[in-house]
PDB file of C-alpha atoms in Angstrom:
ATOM      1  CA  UNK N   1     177.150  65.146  64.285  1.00 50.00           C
ATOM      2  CA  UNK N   2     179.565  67.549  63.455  1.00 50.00           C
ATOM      3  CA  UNK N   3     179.930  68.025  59.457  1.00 48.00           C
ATOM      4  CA  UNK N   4     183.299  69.387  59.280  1.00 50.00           C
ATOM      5  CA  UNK N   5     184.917  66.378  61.599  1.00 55.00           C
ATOM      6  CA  UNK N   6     183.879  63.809  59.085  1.00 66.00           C
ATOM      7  CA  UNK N   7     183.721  62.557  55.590  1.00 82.00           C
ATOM      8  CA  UNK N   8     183.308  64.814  52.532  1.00 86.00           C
ATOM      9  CA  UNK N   9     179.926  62.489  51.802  1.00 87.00           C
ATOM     10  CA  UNK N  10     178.780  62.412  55.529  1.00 84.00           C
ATOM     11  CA  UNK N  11     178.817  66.187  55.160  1.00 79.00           C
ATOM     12  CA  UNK N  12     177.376  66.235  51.649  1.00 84.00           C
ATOM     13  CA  UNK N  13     174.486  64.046  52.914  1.00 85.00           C
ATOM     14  CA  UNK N  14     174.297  65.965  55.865  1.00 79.00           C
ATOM     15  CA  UNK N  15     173.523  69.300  54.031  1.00 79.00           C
ATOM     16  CA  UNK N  16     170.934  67.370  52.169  1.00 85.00           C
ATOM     17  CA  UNK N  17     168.738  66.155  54.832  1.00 83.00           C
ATOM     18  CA  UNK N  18     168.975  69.883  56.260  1.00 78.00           C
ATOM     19  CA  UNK N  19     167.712  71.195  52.671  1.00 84.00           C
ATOM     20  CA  UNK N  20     164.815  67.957  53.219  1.00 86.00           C
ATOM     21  CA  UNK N  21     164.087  69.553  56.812  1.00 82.00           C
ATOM     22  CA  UNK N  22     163.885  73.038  55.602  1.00 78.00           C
ATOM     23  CA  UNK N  23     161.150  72.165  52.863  1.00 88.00           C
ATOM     24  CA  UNK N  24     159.138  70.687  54.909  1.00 87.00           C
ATOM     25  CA  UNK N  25     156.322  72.526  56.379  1.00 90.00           C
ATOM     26  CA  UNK N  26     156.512  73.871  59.547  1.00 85.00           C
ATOM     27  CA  UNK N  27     154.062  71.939  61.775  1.00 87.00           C
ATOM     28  CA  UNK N  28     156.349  68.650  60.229  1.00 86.00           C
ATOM     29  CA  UNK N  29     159.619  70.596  61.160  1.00 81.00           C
ATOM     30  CA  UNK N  30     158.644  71.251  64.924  1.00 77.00           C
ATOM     31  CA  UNK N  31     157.201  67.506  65.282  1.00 80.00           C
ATOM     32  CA  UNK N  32     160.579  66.542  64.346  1.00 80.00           C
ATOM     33  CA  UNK N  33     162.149  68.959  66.420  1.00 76.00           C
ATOM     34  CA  UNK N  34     160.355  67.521  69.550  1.00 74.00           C
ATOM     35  CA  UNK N  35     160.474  64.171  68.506  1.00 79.00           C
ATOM     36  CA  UNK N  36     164.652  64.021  68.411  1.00 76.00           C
ATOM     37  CA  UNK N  37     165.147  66.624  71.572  1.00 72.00           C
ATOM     38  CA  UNK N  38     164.371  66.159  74.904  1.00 72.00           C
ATOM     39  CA  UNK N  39     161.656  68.512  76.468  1.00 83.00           C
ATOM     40  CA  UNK N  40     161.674  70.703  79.480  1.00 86.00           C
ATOM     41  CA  UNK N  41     159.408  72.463  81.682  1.00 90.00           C
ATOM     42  CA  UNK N  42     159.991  76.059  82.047  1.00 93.00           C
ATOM     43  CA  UNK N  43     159.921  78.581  85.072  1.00 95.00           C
ATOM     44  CA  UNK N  44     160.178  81.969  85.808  1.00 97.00           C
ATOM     45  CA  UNK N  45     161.884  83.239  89.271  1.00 96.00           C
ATOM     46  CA  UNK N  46     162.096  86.699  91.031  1.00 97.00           C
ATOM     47  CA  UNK N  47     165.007  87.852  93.231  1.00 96.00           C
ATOM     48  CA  UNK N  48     163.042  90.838  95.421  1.00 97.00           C
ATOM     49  CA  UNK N  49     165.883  92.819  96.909  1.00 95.00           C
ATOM     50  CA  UNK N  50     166.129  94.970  99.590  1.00 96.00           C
ATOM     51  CA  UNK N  51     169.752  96.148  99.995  1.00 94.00           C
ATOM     52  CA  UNK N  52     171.358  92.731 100.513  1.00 92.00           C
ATOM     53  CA  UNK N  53     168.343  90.615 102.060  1.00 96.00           C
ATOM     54  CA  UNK N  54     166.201  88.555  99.124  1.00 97.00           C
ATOM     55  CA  UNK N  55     162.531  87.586  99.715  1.00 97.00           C
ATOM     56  CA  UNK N  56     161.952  84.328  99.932  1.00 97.00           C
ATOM     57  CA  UNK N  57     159.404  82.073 100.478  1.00 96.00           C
ATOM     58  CA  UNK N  58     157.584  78.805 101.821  1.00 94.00           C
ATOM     59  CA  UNK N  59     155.780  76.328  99.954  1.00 91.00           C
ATOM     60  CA  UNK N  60     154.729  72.972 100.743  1.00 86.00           C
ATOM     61  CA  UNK N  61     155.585  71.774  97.756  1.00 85.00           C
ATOM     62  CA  UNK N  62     159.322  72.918  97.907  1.00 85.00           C
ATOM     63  CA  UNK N  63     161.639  71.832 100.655  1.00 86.00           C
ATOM     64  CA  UNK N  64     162.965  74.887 102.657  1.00 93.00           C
ATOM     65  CA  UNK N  65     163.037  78.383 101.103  1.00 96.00           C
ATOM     66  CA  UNK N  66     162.252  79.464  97.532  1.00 95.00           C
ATOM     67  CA  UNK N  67     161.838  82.537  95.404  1.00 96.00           C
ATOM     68  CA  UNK N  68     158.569  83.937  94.095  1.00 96.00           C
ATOM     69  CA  UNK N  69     157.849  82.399  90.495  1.00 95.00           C
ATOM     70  CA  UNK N  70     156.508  79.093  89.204  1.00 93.00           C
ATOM     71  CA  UNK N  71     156.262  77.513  86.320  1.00 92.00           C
ATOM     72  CA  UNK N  72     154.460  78.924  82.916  1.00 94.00           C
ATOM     73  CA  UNK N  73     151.319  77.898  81.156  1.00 92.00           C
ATOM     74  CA  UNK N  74     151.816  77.137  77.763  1.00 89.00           C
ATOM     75  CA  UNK N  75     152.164  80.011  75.285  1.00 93.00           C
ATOM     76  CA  UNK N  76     153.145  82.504  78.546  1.00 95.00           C
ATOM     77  CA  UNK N  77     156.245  84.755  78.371  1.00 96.00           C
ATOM     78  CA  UNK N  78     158.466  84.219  81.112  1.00 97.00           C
ATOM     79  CA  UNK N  79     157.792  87.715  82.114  1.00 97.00           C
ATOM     80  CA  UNK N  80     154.178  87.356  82.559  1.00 97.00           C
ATOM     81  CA  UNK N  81     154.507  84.306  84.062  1.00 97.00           C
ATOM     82  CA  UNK N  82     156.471  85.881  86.816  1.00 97.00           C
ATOM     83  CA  UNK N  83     154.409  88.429  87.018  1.00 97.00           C
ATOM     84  CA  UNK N  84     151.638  86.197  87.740  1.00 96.00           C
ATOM     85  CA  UNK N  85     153.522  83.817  90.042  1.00 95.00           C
ATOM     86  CA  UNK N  86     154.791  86.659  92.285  1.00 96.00           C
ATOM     87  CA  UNK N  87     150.911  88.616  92.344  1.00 96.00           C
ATOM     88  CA  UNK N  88     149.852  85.256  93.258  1.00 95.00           C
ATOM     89  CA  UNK N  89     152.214  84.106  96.265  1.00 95.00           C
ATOM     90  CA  UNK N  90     153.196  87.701  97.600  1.00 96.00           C
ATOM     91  CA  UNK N  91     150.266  89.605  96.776  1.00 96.00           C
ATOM     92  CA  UNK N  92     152.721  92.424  95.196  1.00 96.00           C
ATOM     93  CA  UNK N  93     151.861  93.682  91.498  1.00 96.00           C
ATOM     94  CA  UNK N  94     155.448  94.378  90.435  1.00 96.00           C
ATOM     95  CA  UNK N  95     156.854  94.997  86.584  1.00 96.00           C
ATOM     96  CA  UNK N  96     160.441  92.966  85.913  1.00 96.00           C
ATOM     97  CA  UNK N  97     162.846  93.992  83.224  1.00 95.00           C
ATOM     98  CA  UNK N  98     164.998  91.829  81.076  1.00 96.00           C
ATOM     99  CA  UNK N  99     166.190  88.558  82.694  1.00 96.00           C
ATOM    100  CA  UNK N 100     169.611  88.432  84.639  1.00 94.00           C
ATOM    101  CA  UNK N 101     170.266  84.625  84.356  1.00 93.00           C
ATOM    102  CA  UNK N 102     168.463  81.623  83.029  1.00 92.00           C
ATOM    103  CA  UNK N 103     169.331  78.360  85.109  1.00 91.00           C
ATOM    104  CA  UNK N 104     169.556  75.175  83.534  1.00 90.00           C
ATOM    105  CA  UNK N 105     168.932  71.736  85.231  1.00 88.00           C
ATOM    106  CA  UNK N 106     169.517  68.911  82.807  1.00 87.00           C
ATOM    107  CA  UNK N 107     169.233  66.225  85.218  1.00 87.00           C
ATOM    108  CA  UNK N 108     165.354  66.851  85.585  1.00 85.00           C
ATOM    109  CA  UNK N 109     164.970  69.188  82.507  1.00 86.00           C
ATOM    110  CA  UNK N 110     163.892  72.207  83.817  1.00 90.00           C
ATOM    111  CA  UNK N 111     164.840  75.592  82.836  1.00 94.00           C
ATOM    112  CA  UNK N 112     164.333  78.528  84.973  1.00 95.00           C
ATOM    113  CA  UNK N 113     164.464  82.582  83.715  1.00 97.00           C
ATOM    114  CA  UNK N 114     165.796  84.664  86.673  1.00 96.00           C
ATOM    115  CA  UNK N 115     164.753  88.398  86.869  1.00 96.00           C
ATOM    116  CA  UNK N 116     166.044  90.754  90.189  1.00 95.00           C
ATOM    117  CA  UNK N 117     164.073  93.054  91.246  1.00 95.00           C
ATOM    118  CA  UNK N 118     165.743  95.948  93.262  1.00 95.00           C
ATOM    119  CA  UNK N 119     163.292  97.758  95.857  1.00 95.00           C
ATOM    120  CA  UNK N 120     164.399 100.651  97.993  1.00 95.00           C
ATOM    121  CA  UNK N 121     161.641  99.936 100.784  1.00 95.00           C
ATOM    122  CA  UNK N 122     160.587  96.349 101.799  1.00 96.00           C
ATOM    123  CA  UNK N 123     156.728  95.970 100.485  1.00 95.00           C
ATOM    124  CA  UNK N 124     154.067  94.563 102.169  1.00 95.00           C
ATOM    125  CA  UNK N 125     153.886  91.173 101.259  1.00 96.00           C
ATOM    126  CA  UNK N 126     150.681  89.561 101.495  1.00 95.00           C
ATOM    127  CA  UNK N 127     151.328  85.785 101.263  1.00 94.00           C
ATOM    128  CA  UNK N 128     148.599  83.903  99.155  1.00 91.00           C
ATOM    129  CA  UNK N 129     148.822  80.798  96.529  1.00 86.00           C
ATOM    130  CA  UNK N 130     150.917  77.969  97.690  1.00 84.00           C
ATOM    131  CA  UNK N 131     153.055  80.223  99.380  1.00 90.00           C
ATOM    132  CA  UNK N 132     152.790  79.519 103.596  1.00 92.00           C
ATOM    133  CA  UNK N 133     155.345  82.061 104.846  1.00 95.00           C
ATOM    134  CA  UNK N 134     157.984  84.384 103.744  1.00 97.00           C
ATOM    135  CA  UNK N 135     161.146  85.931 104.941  1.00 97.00           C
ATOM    136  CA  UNK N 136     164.077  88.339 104.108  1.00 98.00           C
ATOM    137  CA  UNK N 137     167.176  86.623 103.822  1.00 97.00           C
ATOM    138  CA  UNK N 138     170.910  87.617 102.507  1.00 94.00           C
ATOM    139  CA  UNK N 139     171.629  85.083  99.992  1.00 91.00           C
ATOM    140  CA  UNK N 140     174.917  84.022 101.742  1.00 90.00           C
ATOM    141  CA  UNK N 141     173.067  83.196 104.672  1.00 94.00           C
ATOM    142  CA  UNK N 142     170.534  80.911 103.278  1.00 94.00           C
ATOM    143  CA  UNK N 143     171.077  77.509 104.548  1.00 92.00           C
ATOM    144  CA  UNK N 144     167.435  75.991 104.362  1.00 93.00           C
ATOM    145  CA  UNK N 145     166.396  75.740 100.148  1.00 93.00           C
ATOM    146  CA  UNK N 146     166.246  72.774  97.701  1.00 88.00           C
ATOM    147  CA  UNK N 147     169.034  72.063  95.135  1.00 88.00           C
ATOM    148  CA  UNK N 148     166.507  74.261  92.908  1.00 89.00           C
ATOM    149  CA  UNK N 149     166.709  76.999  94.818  1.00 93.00           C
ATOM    150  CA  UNK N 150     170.314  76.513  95.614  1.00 92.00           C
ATOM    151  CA  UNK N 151     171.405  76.105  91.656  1.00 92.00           C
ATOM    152  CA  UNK N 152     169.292  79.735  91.243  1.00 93.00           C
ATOM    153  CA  UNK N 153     171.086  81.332  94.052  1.00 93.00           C
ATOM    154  CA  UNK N 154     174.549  80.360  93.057  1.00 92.00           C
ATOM    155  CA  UNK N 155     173.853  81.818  89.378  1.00 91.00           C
ATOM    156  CA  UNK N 156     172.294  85.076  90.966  1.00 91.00           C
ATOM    157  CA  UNK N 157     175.291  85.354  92.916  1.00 90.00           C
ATOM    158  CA  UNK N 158     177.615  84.401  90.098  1.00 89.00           C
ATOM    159  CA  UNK N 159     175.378  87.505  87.749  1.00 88.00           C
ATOM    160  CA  UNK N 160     177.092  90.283  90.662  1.00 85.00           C
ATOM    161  CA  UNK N 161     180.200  89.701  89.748  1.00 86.00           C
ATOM    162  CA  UNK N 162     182.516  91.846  87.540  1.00 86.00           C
ATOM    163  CA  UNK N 163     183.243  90.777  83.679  1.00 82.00           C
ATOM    164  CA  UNK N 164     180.044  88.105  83.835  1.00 78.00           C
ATOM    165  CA  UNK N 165     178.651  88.392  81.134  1.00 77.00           C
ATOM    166  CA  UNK N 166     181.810  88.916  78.952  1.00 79.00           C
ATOM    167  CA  UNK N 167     182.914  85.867  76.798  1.00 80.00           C
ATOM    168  CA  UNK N 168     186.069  85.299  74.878  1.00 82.00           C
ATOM    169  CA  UNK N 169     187.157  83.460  71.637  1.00 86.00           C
ATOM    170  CA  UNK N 170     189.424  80.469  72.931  1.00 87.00           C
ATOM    171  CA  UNK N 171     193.093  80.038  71.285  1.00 91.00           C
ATOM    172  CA  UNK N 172     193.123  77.033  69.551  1.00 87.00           C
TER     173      UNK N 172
END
């Protein structure tokens, strides 16, 4: 609902039941919250680069090629959670910085944080986990990934290019 599209005493009752919500106590508030908003599982995803070829990997529980990362236990930071994932499945101990891109799938409520990872020599990857295989592929060339992996791609692709990040207030 958006208060200042309707009624003077929509949005007067409105403002009340947020003054309700915010008394509440805290553990009440987040039931609430989860109650009225759909949930999502969230993931954490490495881009390894090596000039313009990405490691990726197989699993047999993905169809095609994937990045290193997985989805995090509860209470993990994405970072550590990558971290994990990418020890796990590659065998590589690596340190990410701050996230390029998150990826959103509504349709099957999964968010994913991105991180890239630039390297100037191609490590010795040591497949382990789930992971079956890897190779080095230029993300324009990948044919052979799930929509997953596909979705991640195009927003790792889309996170290159000039004037990204930069929004803009709309005229009216």
């Amino acid at each position: 609902m958006s208060p200042s599209a309707t009624s003077p005493l929509r949005r007067r009752a409105y403002v009340l039941a947020l003054r309700v919500f915010r008394a509440l106590p805290a553990p009440a508030r987040r039931g609430l919250v989860r109650a009225g908003t759909p949930g999502f599982t969230v993931g954490a995803v490495v881009a390894v680069t090596h000039g313009s070829d990405v490691l990726f990997l197989r699993q047999p529980h993905r169809v095609g090629w994937s990045l290193p990362g997985g989805l995090l236990d509860r209470g993990e930071r994405p970072a550590e959670g990558v971290v994990r994932e990418v020890r796990e499945e590659t065998g590589l101990d690596v340190e990410v910085g701050l996230p390029v891109a998150t990826a959103v799938d509504a349709r099957v409520r999964r968010v994913d944080v991105v991180y890239r990872l630039r390297v100037d020599e191609r490590p010795r990857v040591a497949v382990g986990g789930e992971a079956q295989g890897f190779r080095w592929i230029a993300l324009d060339e990948l044919r052979d990934a799930d929509d997953s992996t596909r979705a991640i791609v195009r927003v790792l692709q889309q996170s290159e290019r000039p004037g990204c990040y930069d929004g803009r207030v709309l005229p009216r």
